[in-house]
Amino acid sequence: MNMLEVDGVGHTYQGKDGAYTAIDGLSFTVGMGELVCVVGPSGCGKSTLLRSIAGLLRPSRGTVSLHGNRVDGVPSDLSVVFQDYSRSLFPWLSVTRNVEFPLRRLSRSERSTRAGEALDAVGLGGAGKKYPWQLSGGMQQRVAIARALAYRPALLLMDEPFASVDAQTRFELEDLLLRVRREQDTTVLLVTHDIDESVYLGDRVLVLSKSPACVVADLDVPLGSSRDQITTRASEQFVELRARVAGMLQGGPVTVR
Ligand code: ADP
């Protein structure tokens, strides 16, 4: 079953200087339990696409459906992790309270269990009483991921989630994501401008064209479920795929799956 269906989605912004079409005729699906990466050049319309899926923007054309239900407003079973963790956590709430925040409708004990499990999953089991400003950037982004996971969303949307941390932390967080989605069977759509990251993380990579963005390729990533920062990135398949994606982003030959 498809968790997400994006069908013919296009959006035209109306501004003082006239109309500007940011995305056009975007169509793709994400199956249950899949991790799909969307990669495209800066300014091609990735955020516009993400906002349309999250129900934060009503696209001018086309439809978005989440497990069969048309998105028309913010779906209740969706979590988003943004790039800027410093603005997505509440500095006056402890780590545990931050993670529990979206779970207000659950009982106190259920909230506490879910937050504890999510913090354990991201390796922050002992940090619940700390405040975000007492943690490193990488740890704060782990809290944001824990909060998203504790909510148990049908779809986890991630917008350049590792772009604001240093390279070593980025690798650790990428591996963390691969592990938790394996353990929890989470469906993930991750937007990035980093070609290597899209190939390393994705079961599939959707390559977008320049604005107005459309899907120029939908590539399977046959690297298996067990990936390693050193050996996977050095493998022939990885190198070949990243070169293909890079070629497409530079306007080279397009191969559609
Ligand atoms: P990306 O996330 O890939 O960098 P965006 O979706 O943010 O791309 O933007 C795509 C294009 O749409 C850009 O040229 C941007 O200037 C334009 N755009 C984004 N938001 C608006 C808006 N609210 N009004 C007018 N143009 C916009």
PDB file of N, CA and C in Angstrom, residues 134-227:
ATOM      1  N   GLN A 134      21.608  23.105  26.982  1.00  0.00           N
ATOM      2  CA  GLN A 134      22.732  22.424  27.639  1.00  0.00           C
ATOM      3  C   GLN A 134      23.316  21.326  26.746  1.00  0.00           C
ATOM      4  N   LEU A 135      22.742  21.168  25.545  1.00  0.00           N
ATOM      5  CA  LEU A 135      23.170  20.081  24.649  1.00  0.00           C
ATOM      6  C   LEU A 135      23.868  20.629  23.405  1.00  0.00           C
ATOM      7  N   SER A 136      24.705  19.778  22.791  1.00  0.00           N
ATOM      8  CA  SER A 136      25.341  20.163  21.520  1.00  0.00           C
ATOM      9  C   SER A 136      24.281  20.202  20.418  1.00  0.00           C
ATOM     10  N   GLY A 137      24.656  20.781  19.256  1.00  0.00           N
ATOM     11  CA  GLY A 137      23.723  20.862  18.125  1.00  0.00           C
ATOM     12  C   GLY A 137      23.235  19.482  17.689  1.00  0.00           C
ATOM     13  N   GLY A 138      24.173  18.539  17.615  1.00  0.00           N
ATOM     14  CA  GLY A 138      23.808  17.180  17.192  1.00  0.00           C
ATOM     15  C   GLY A 138      22.826  16.544  18.168  1.00  0.00           C
ATOM     16  N   MET A 139      23.062  16.781  19.477  1.00  0.00           N
ATOM     17  CA  MET A 139      22.157  16.215  20.489  1.00  0.00           C
ATOM     18  C   MET A 139      20.783  16.870  20.404  1.00  0.00           C
ATOM     19  N   GLN A 140      20.752  18.175  20.115  1.00  0.00           N
ATOM     20  CA  GLN A 140      19.453  18.854  19.988  1.00  0.00           C
ATOM     21  C   GLN A 140      18.668  18.279  18.802  1.00  0.00           C
ATOM     22  N   GLN A 141      19.398  17.978  17.716  1.00  0.00           N
ATOM     23  CA  GLN A 141      18.680  17.413  16.574  1.00  0.00           C
ATOM     24  C   GLN A 141      18.190  15.994  16.907  1.00  0.00           C
ATOM     25  N   ARG A 142      18.941  15.276  17.758  1.00  0.00           N
ATOM     26  CA  ARG A 142      18.462  13.966  18.217  1.00  0.00           C
ATOM     27  C   ARG A 142      17.157  14.118  18.997  1.00  0.00           C
ATOM     28  N   VAL A 143      17.072  15.182  19.812  1.00  0.00           N
ATOM     29  CA  VAL A 143      15.836  15.419  20.574  1.00  0.00           C
ATOM     30  C   VAL A 143      14.679  15.668  19.600  1.00  0.00           C
ATOM     31  N   ALA A 144      14.953  16.472  18.560  1.00  0.00           N
ATOM     32  CA  ALA A 144      13.897  16.765  17.571  1.00  0.00           C
ATOM     33  C   ALA A 144      13.453  15.470  16.877  1.00  0.00           C
ATOM     34  N   ILE A 145      14.411  14.582  16.600  1.00  0.00           N
ATOM     35  CA  ILE A 145      14.063  13.303  15.960  1.00  0.00           C
ATOM     36  C   ILE A 145      13.256  12.442  16.943  1.00  0.00           C
ATOM     37  N   ALA A 146      13.689  12.432  18.221  1.00  0.00           N
ATOM     38  CA  ALA A 146      12.969  11.651  19.238  1.00  0.00           C
ATOM     39  C   ALA A 146      11.524  12.140  19.355  1.00  0.00           C
ATOM     40  N   ARG A 147      11.343  13.475  19.334  1.00  0.00           N
ATOM     41  CA  ARG A 147       9.993  14.029  19.446  1.00  0.00           C
ATOM     42  C   ARG A 147       9.124  13.573  18.270  1.00  0.00           C
ATOM     43  N   ALA A 148       9.733  13.578  17.074  1.00  0.00           N
ATOM     44  CA  ALA A 148       8.982  13.141  15.886  1.00  0.00           C
ATOM     45  C   ALA A 148       8.625  11.660  15.988  1.00  0.00           C
ATOM     46  N   LEU A 149       9.570  10.846  16.481  1.00  0.00           N
ATOM     47  CA  LEU A 149       9.323   9.400  16.559  1.00  0.00           C
ATOM     48  C   LEU A 149       8.308   9.052  17.643  1.00  0.00           C
ATOM     49  N   ALA A 150       8.369   9.774  18.771  1.00  0.00           N
ATOM     50  CA  ALA A 150       7.471   9.481  19.892  1.00  0.00           C
ATOM     51  C   ALA A 150       6.012   9.646  19.473  1.00  0.00           C
ATOM     52  N   TYR A 151       5.791  10.494  18.499  1.00  0.00           N
ATOM     53  CA  TYR A 151       4.445  10.756  18.003  1.00  0.00           C
ATOM     54  C   TYR A 151       3.917   9.584  17.157  1.00  0.00           C
ATOM     55  N   ARG A 152       4.852   8.705  16.737  1.00  0.00           N
ATOM     56  CA  ARG A 152       4.534   7.541  15.882  1.00  0.00           C
ATOM     57  C   ARG A 152       3.738   7.965  14.649  1.00  0.00           C
ATOM     58  N   PRO A 153       4.345   8.802  13.816  1.00  0.00           N
ATOM     59  CA  PRO A 153       3.608   9.314  12.653  1.00  0.00           C
ATOM     60  C   PRO A 153       3.480   8.265  11.550  1.00  0.00           C
ATOM     61  N   ALA A 154       2.432   8.408  10.739  1.00  0.00           N
ATOM     62  CA  ALA A 154       2.308   7.552   9.552  1.00  0.00           C
ATOM     63  C   ALA A 154       3.442   7.881   8.589  1.00  0.00           C
ATOM     64  N   LEU A 155       3.799   9.157   8.549  1.00  0.00           N
ATOM     65  CA  LEU A 155       4.874   9.603   7.653  1.00  0.00           C
ATOM     66  C   LEU A 155       5.757  10.608   8.398  1.00  0.00           C
ATOM     67  N   LEU A 156       7.054  10.366   8.328  1.00  0.00           N
ATOM     68  CA  LEU A 156       8.018  11.307   8.906  1.00  0.00           C
ATOM     69  C   LEU A 156       8.624  12.110   7.760  1.00  0.00           C
ATOM     70  N   LEU A 157       8.390  13.422   7.778  1.00  0.00           N
ATOM     71  CA  LEU A 157       8.957  14.303   6.747  1.00  0.00           C
ATOM     72  C   LEU A 157      10.205  14.950   7.330  1.00  0.00           C
ATOM     73  N   MET A 158      11.296  14.949   6.578  1.00  0.00           N
ATOM     74  CA  MET A 158      12.529  15.546   7.084  1.00  0.00           C
ATOM     75  C   MET A 158      13.058  16.531   6.044  1.00  0.00           C
ATOM     76  N   ASP A 159      13.236  17.793   6.478  1.00  0.00           N
ATOM     77  CA  ASP A 159      13.653  18.857   5.564  1.00  0.00           C
ATOM     78  C   ASP A 159      15.105  19.224   5.849  1.00  0.00           C
ATOM     79  N   GLU A 160      16.022  18.715   5.059  1.00  0.00           N
ATOM     80  CA  GLU A 160      17.455  18.969   5.260  1.00  0.00           C
ATOM     81  C   GLU A 160      17.833  18.769   6.737  1.00  0.00           C
ATOM     82  N   PRO A 161      17.501  17.616   7.333  1.00  0.00           N
ATOM     83  CA  PRO A 161      17.596  17.515   8.784  1.00  0.00           C
ATOM     84  C   PRO A 161      19.014  17.536   9.333  1.00  0.00           C
ATOM     85  N   PHE A 162      20.000  17.225   8.501  1.00  0.00           N
ATOM     86  CA  PHE A 162      21.370  17.133   9.024  1.00  0.00           C
ATOM     87  C   PHE A 162      22.280  18.220   8.442  1.00  0.00           C
ATOM     88  N   ALA A 163      21.669  19.240   7.835  1.00  0.00           N
ATOM     89  CA  ALA A 163      22.468  20.246   7.135  1.00  0.00           C
ATOM     90  C   ALA A 163      23.155  21.230   8.085  1.00  0.00           C
ATOM     91  N   SER A 164      22.692  21.291   9.344  1.00  0.00           N
ATOM     92  CA  SER A 164      23.261  22.298  10.258  1.00  0.00           C
ATOM     93  C   SER A 164      24.235  21.712  11.270  1.00  0.00           C
ATOM     94  N   VAL A 165      24.649  20.464  11.094  1.00  0.00           N
ATOM     95  CA  VAL A 165      25.587  19.884  12.061  1.00  0.00           C
ATOM     96  C   VAL A 165      26.910  19.575  11.353  1.00  0.00           C
ATOM     97  N   ASP A 166      27.973  19.377  12.138  1.00  0.00           N
ATOM     98  CA  ASP A 166      29.278  19.109  11.523  1.00  0.00           C
ATOM     99  C   ASP A 166      29.294  17.726  10.864  1.00  0.00           C
ATOM    100  N   ALA A 167      30.307  17.484  10.024  1.00  0.00           N
ATOM    101  CA  ALA A 167      30.324  16.297   9.166  1.00  0.00           C
ATOM    102  C   ALA A 167      30.267  14.987   9.972  1.00  0.00           C
ATOM    103  N   GLN A 168      31.024  14.920  11.077  1.00  0.00           N
ATOM    104  CA  GLN A 168      31.056  13.693  11.873  1.00  0.00           C
ATOM    105  C   GLN A 168      29.680  13.413  12.484  1.00  0.00           C
ATOM    106  N   THR A 169      29.063  14.470  13.035  1.00  0.00           N
ATOM    107  CA  THR A 169      27.740  14.326  13.646  1.00  0.00           C
ATOM    108  C   THR A 169      26.710  13.950  12.580  1.00  0.00           C
ATOM    109  N   ARG A 170      26.893  14.522  11.407  1.00  0.00           N
ATOM    110  CA  ARG A 170      25.982  14.216  10.306  1.00  0.00           C
ATOM    111  C   ARG A 170      25.988  12.716   9.997  1.00  0.00           C
ATOM    112  N   PHE A 171      27.190  12.133   9.920  1.00  0.00           N
ATOM    113  CA  PHE A 171      27.297  10.684   9.671  1.00  0.00           C
ATOM    114  C   PHE A 171      26.600   9.906  10.785  1.00  0.00           C
ATOM    115  N   GLU A 172      26.824  10.328  12.032  1.00  0.00           N
ATOM    116  CA  GLU A 172      26.202   9.615  13.165  1.00  0.00           C
ATOM    117  C   GLU A 172      24.684   9.694  13.088  1.00  0.00           C
ATOM    118  N   LEU A 173      24.168  10.887  12.750  1.00  0.00           N
ATOM    119  CA  LEU A 173      22.708  11.052  12.687  1.00  0.00           C
ATOM    120  C   LEU A 173      22.113  10.282  11.500  1.00  0.00           C
ATOM    121  N   GLU A 174      22.857  10.224  10.392  1.00  0.00           N
ATOM    122  CA  GLU A 174      22.373   9.426   9.251  1.00  0.00           C
ATOM    123  C   GLU A 174      22.233   7.957   9.663  1.00  0.00           C
ATOM    124  N   ASP A 175      23.250   7.442  10.372  1.00  0.00           N
ATOM    125  CA  ASP A 175      23.192   6.038  10.800  1.00  0.00           C
ATOM    126  C   ASP A 175      22.105   5.818  11.840  1.00  0.00           C
ATOM    127  N   LEU A 176      21.908   6.815  12.682  1.00  0.00           N
ATOM    128  CA  LEU A 176      20.819   6.750  13.666  1.00  0.00           C
ATOM    129  C   LEU A 176      19.473   6.624  12.951  1.00  0.00           C
ATOM    130  N   LEU A 177      19.288   7.445  11.911  1.00  0.00           N
ATOM    131  CA  LEU A 177      18.028   7.400  11.166  1.00  0.00           C
ATOM    132  C   LEU A 177      17.834   6.017  10.528  1.00  0.00           C
ATOM    133  N   LEU A 178      18.900   5.482   9.918  1.00  0.00           N
ATOM    134  CA  LEU A 178      18.780   4.169   9.279  1.00  0.00           C
ATOM    135  C   LEU A 178      18.410   3.102  10.313  1.00  0.00           C
ATOM    136  N   ARG A 179      19.007   3.193  11.499  1.00  0.00           N
ATOM    137  CA  ARG A 179      18.724   2.191  12.544  1.00  0.00           C
ATOM    138  C   ARG A 179      17.282   2.307  13.048  1.00  0.00           C
ATOM    139  N   VAL A 180      16.844   3.518  13.401  1.00  0.00           N
ATOM    140  CA  VAL A 180      15.503   3.624  13.995  1.00  0.00           C
ATOM    141  C   VAL A 180      14.410   3.320  12.961  1.00  0.00           C
ATOM    142  N   ARG A 181      14.631   3.685  11.716  1.00  0.00           N
ATOM    143  CA  ARG A 181      13.564   3.372  10.751  1.00  0.00           C
ATOM    144  C   ARG A 181      13.495   1.842  10.528  1.00  0.00           C
ATOM    145  N   ARG A 182      14.652   1.157  10.647  1.00  0.00           N
ATOM    146  CA  ARG A 182      14.653  -0.309  10.557  1.00  0.00           C
ATOM    147  C   ARG A 182      13.920  -0.905  11.748  1.00  0.00           C
ATOM    148  N   GLU A 183      14.235  -0.395  12.943  1.00  0.00           N
ATOM    149  CA  GLU A 183      13.632  -0.948  14.171  1.00  0.00           C
ATOM    150  C   GLU A 183      12.142  -0.636  14.255  1.00  0.00           C
ATOM    151  N   GLN A 184      11.738   0.551  13.767  1.00  0.00           N
ATOM    152  CA  GLN A 184      10.362   0.986  13.980  1.00  0.00           C
ATOM    153  C   GLN A 184       9.536   0.989  12.707  1.00  0.00           C
ATOM    154  N   ASP A 185      10.135   0.557  11.586  1.00  0.00           N
ATOM    155  CA  ASP A 185       9.383   0.469  10.332  1.00  0.00           C
ATOM    156  C   ASP A 185       8.744   1.798   9.920  1.00  0.00           C
ATOM    157  N   THR A 186       9.440   2.877  10.193  1.00  0.00           N
ATOM    158  CA  THR A 186       8.882   4.201   9.903  1.00  0.00           C
ATOM    159  C   THR A 186       8.943   4.491   8.401  1.00  0.00           C
ATOM    160  N   THR A 187       7.932   5.167   7.883  1.00  0.00           N
ATOM    161  CA  THR A 187       7.955   5.637   6.493  1.00  0.00           C
ATOM    162  C   THR A 187       8.529   7.054   6.499  1.00  0.00           C
ATOM    163  N   VAL A 188       9.545   7.276   5.669  1.00  0.00           N
ATOM    164  CA  VAL A 188      10.257   8.560   5.732  1.00  0.00           C
ATOM    165  C   VAL A 188      10.374   9.177   4.331  1.00  0.00           C
ATOM    166  N   LEU A 189      10.105  10.479   4.237  1.00  0.00           N
ATOM    167  CA  LEU A 189      10.428  11.241   3.030  1.00  0.00           C
ATOM    168  C   LEU A 189      11.403  12.327   3.456  1.00  0.00           C
ATOM    169  N   LEU A 190      12.619  12.257   2.935  1.00  0.00           N
ATOM    170  CA  LEU A 190      13.679  13.171   3.366  1.00  0.00           C
ATOM    171  C   LEU A 190      14.142  14.025   2.196  1.00  0.00           C
ATOM    172  N   VAL A 191      14.130  15.334   2.401  1.00  0.00           N
ATOM    173  CA  VAL A 191      14.548  16.266   1.360  1.00  0.00           C
ATOM    174  C   VAL A 191      15.970  16.722   1.644  1.00  0.00           C
ATOM    175  N   THR A 192      16.814  16.696   0.640  1.00  0.00           N
ATOM    176  CA  THR A 192      18.203  17.125   0.830  1.00  0.00           C
ATOM    177  C   THR A 192      18.754  17.694  -0.474  1.00  0.00           C
ATOM    178  N   HIS A 193      19.783  18.539  -0.373  1.00  0.00           N
ATOM    179  CA  HIS A 193      20.457  18.940  -1.608  1.00  0.00           C
ATOM    180  C   HIS A 193      21.769  18.158  -1.745  1.00  0.00           C
ATOM    181  N   ASP A 194      22.048  17.266  -0.770  1.00  0.00           N
ATOM    182  CA  ASP A 194      23.307  16.527  -0.721  1.00  0.00           C
ATOM    183  C   ASP A 194      23.151  15.176  -1.443  1.00  0.00           C
ATOM    184  N   ILE A 195      23.804  15.068  -2.587  1.00  0.00           N
ATOM    185  CA  ILE A 195      23.653  13.872  -3.423  1.00  0.00           C
ATOM    186  C   ILE A 195      24.095  12.615  -2.665  1.00  0.00           C
ATOM    187  N   ASP A 196      25.276  12.683  -2.020  1.00  0.00           N
ATOM    188  CA  ASP A 196      25.802  11.514  -1.303  1.00  0.00           C
ATOM    189  C   ASP A 196      24.830  11.056  -0.215  1.00  0.00           C
ATOM    190  N   GLU A 197      24.285  12.038   0.491  1.00  0.00           N
ATOM    191  CA  GLU A 197      23.349  11.697   1.569  1.00  0.00           C
ATOM    192  C   GLU A 197      22.105  11.006   1.012  1.00  0.00           C
ATOM    193  N   SER A 198      21.613  11.500  -0.135  1.00  0.00           N
ATOM    194  CA  SER A 198      20.395  10.912  -0.698  1.00  0.00           C
ATOM    195  C   SER A 198      20.628   9.453  -1.085  1.00  0.00           C
ATOM    196  N   VAL A 199      21.807   9.152  -1.629  1.00  0.00           N
ATOM    197  CA  VAL A 199      22.089   7.775  -2.051  1.00  0.00           C
ATOM    198  C   VAL A 199      22.367   6.899  -0.822  1.00  0.00           C
ATOM    199  N   TYR A 200      23.086   7.449   0.168  1.00  0.00           N
ATOM    200  CA  TYR A 200      23.435   6.667   1.357  1.00  0.00           C
ATOM    201  C   TYR A 200      22.186   6.263   2.149  1.00  0.00           C
ATOM    202  N   LEU A 201      21.201   7.179   2.224  1.00  0.00           N
ATOM    203  CA  LEU A 201      20.042   6.919   3.079  1.00  0.00           C
ATOM    204  C   LEU A 201      18.876   6.247   2.350  1.00  0.00           C
ATOM    205  N   GLY A 202      18.713   6.540   1.073  1.00  0.00           N
ATOM    206  CA  GLY A 202      17.446   6.208   0.419  1.00  0.00           C
ATOM    207  C   GLY A 202      17.280   4.759   0.014  1.00  0.00           C
ATOM    208  N   ASP A 203      16.020   4.277   0.056  1.00  0.00           N
ATOM    209  CA  ASP A 203      15.665   3.061  -0.680  1.00  0.00           C
ATOM    210  C   ASP A 203      15.466   3.468  -2.134  1.00  0.00           C
ATOM    211  N   ARG A 204      15.003   4.716  -2.289  1.00  0.00           N
ATOM    212  CA  ARG A 204      14.866   5.310  -3.620  1.00  0.00           C
ATOM    213  C   ARG A 204      15.316   6.757  -3.549  1.00  0.00           C
ATOM    214  N   VAL A 205      15.766   7.263  -4.688  1.00  0.00           N
ATOM    215  CA  VAL A 205      16.107   8.689  -4.777  1.00  0.00           C
ATOM    216  C   VAL A 205      15.263   9.299  -5.903  1.00  0.00           C
ATOM    217  N   LEU A 206      14.525  10.355  -5.536  1.00  0.00           N
ATOM    218  CA  LEU A 206      13.782  11.111  -6.547  1.00  0.00           C
ATOM    219  C   LEU A 206      14.619  12.327  -6.903  1.00  0.00           C
ATOM    220  N   VAL A 207      14.946  12.455  -8.173  1.00  0.00           N
ATOM    221  CA  VAL A 207      15.759  13.594  -8.602  1.00  0.00           C
ATOM    222  C   VAL A 207      14.824  14.638  -9.215  1.00  0.00           C
ATOM    223  N   LEU A 208      14.921  15.861  -8.684  1.00  0.00           N
ATOM    224  CA  LEU A 208      14.076  16.945  -9.204  1.00  0.00           C
ATOM    225  C   LEU A 208      14.862  17.811 -10.178  1.00  0.00           C
ATOM    226  N   SER A 209      14.122  18.382 -11.118  1.00  0.00           N
ATOM    227  CA  SER A 209      14.735  19.310 -12.074  1.00  0.00           C
ATOM    228  C   SER A 209      14.849  20.683 -11.434  1.00  0.00           C
ATOM    229  N   LYS A 210      15.471  21.611 -12.148  1.00  0.00           N
ATOM    230  CA  LYS A 210      15.461  23.014 -11.706  1.00  0.00           C
ATOM    231  C   LYS A 210      14.021  23.515 -11.671  1.00  0.00           C
ATOM    232  N   SER A 211      13.792  24.621 -10.971  1.00  0.00           N
ATOM    233  CA  SER A 211      12.447  25.169 -10.862  1.00  0.00           C
ATOM    234  C   SER A 211      11.928  25.587 -12.243  1.00  0.00           C
ATOM    235  N   PRO A 212      10.669  25.330 -12.589  1.00  0.00           N
ATOM    236  CA  PRO A 212       9.675  24.621 -11.791  1.00  0.00           C
ATOM    237  C   PRO A 212       9.969  23.112 -11.737  1.00  0.00           C
ATOM    238  N   ALA A 213      10.096  22.604 -10.500  1.00  0.00           N
ATOM    239  CA  ALA A 213      10.560  21.232 -10.316  1.00  0.00           C
ATOM    240  C   ALA A 213       9.555  20.200 -10.803  1.00  0.00           C
ATOM    241  N   CYS A 214      10.083  19.211 -11.526  1.00  0.00           N
ATOM    242  CA  CYS A 214       9.319  17.996 -11.784  1.00  0.00           C
ATOM    243  C   CYS A 214      10.270  16.832 -11.510  1.00  0.00           C
ATOM    244  N   VAL A 215       9.754  15.611 -11.421  1.00  0.00           N
ATOM    245  CA  VAL A 215      10.603  14.460 -11.107  1.00  0.00           C
ATOM    246  C   VAL A 215      11.281  14.006 -12.394  1.00  0.00           C
ATOM    247  N   VAL A 216      12.611  14.133 -12.471  1.00  0.00           N
ATOM    248  CA  VAL A 216      13.296  13.700 -13.690  1.00  0.00           C
ATOM    249  C   VAL A 216      13.755  12.252 -13.591  1.00  0.00           C
ATOM    250  N   ALA A 217      13.871  11.708 -12.378  1.00  0.00           N
ATOM    251  CA  ALA A 217      14.217  10.295 -12.245  1.00  0.00           C
ATOM    252  C   ALA A 217      13.784   9.777 -10.888  1.00  0.00           C
ATOM    253  N   ASP A 218      13.431   8.501 -10.882  1.00  0.00           N
ATOM    254  CA  ASP A 218      13.014   7.813  -9.654  1.00  0.00           C
ATOM    255  C   ASP A 218      13.874   6.555  -9.610  1.00  0.00           C
ATOM    256  N   LEU A 219      14.962   6.626  -8.843  1.00  0.00           N
ATOM    257  CA  LEU A 219      15.988   5.575  -8.901  1.00  0.00           C
ATOM    258  C   LEU A 219      15.923   4.651  -7.700  1.00  0.00           C
ATOM    259  N   ASP A 220      15.968   3.336  -7.954  1.00  0.00           N
ATOM    260  CA  ASP A 220      16.122   2.382  -6.858  1.00  0.00           C
ATOM    261  C   ASP A 220      17.557   2.418  -6.375  1.00  0.00           C
ATOM    262  N   VAL A 221      17.762   2.278  -5.058  1.00  0.00           N
ATOM    263  CA  VAL A 221      19.120   2.243  -4.513  1.00  0.00           C
ATOM    264  C   VAL A 221      19.383   0.819  -3.999  1.00  0.00           C
ATOM    265  N   PRO A 222      20.063   0.008  -4.794  1.00  0.00           N
ATOM    266  CA  PRO A 222      20.208  -1.406  -4.418  1.00  0.00           C
ATOM    267  C   PRO A 222      21.402  -1.652  -3.490  1.00  0.00           C
ATOM    268  N   LEU A 223      21.462  -0.888  -2.390  1.00  0.00           N
ATOM    269  CA  LEU A 223      22.618  -1.032  -1.485  1.00  0.00           C
ATOM    270  C   LEU A 223      22.290  -1.884  -0.265  1.00  0.00           C
ATOM    271  N   GLY A 224      21.100  -2.474  -0.214  1.00  0.00           N
ATOM    272  CA  GLY A 224      20.729  -3.321   0.924  1.00  0.00           C
ATOM    273  C   GLY A 224      20.357  -2.482   2.134  1.00  0.00           C
ATOM    274  N   SER A 225      19.922  -3.171   3.201  1.00  0.00           N
ATOM    275  CA  SER A 225      19.447  -2.424   4.374  1.00  0.00           C
ATOM    276  C   SER A 225      20.572  -2.135   5.356  1.00  0.00           C
ATOM    277  N   SER A 226      21.674  -2.869   5.252  1.00  0.00           N
ATOM    278  CA  SER A 226      22.770  -2.640   6.187  1.00  0.00           C
ATOM    279  C   SER A 226      23.851  -1.810   5.490  1.00  0.00           C
ATOM    280  N   ARG A 227      23.964  -0.558   5.899  1.00  0.00           N
ATOM    281  CA  ARG A 227      24.908   0.346   5.223  1.00  0.00           C
ATOM    282  C   ARG A 227      25.953   0.862   6.206  1.00  0.00           C
TER     283      ARG A 227
END
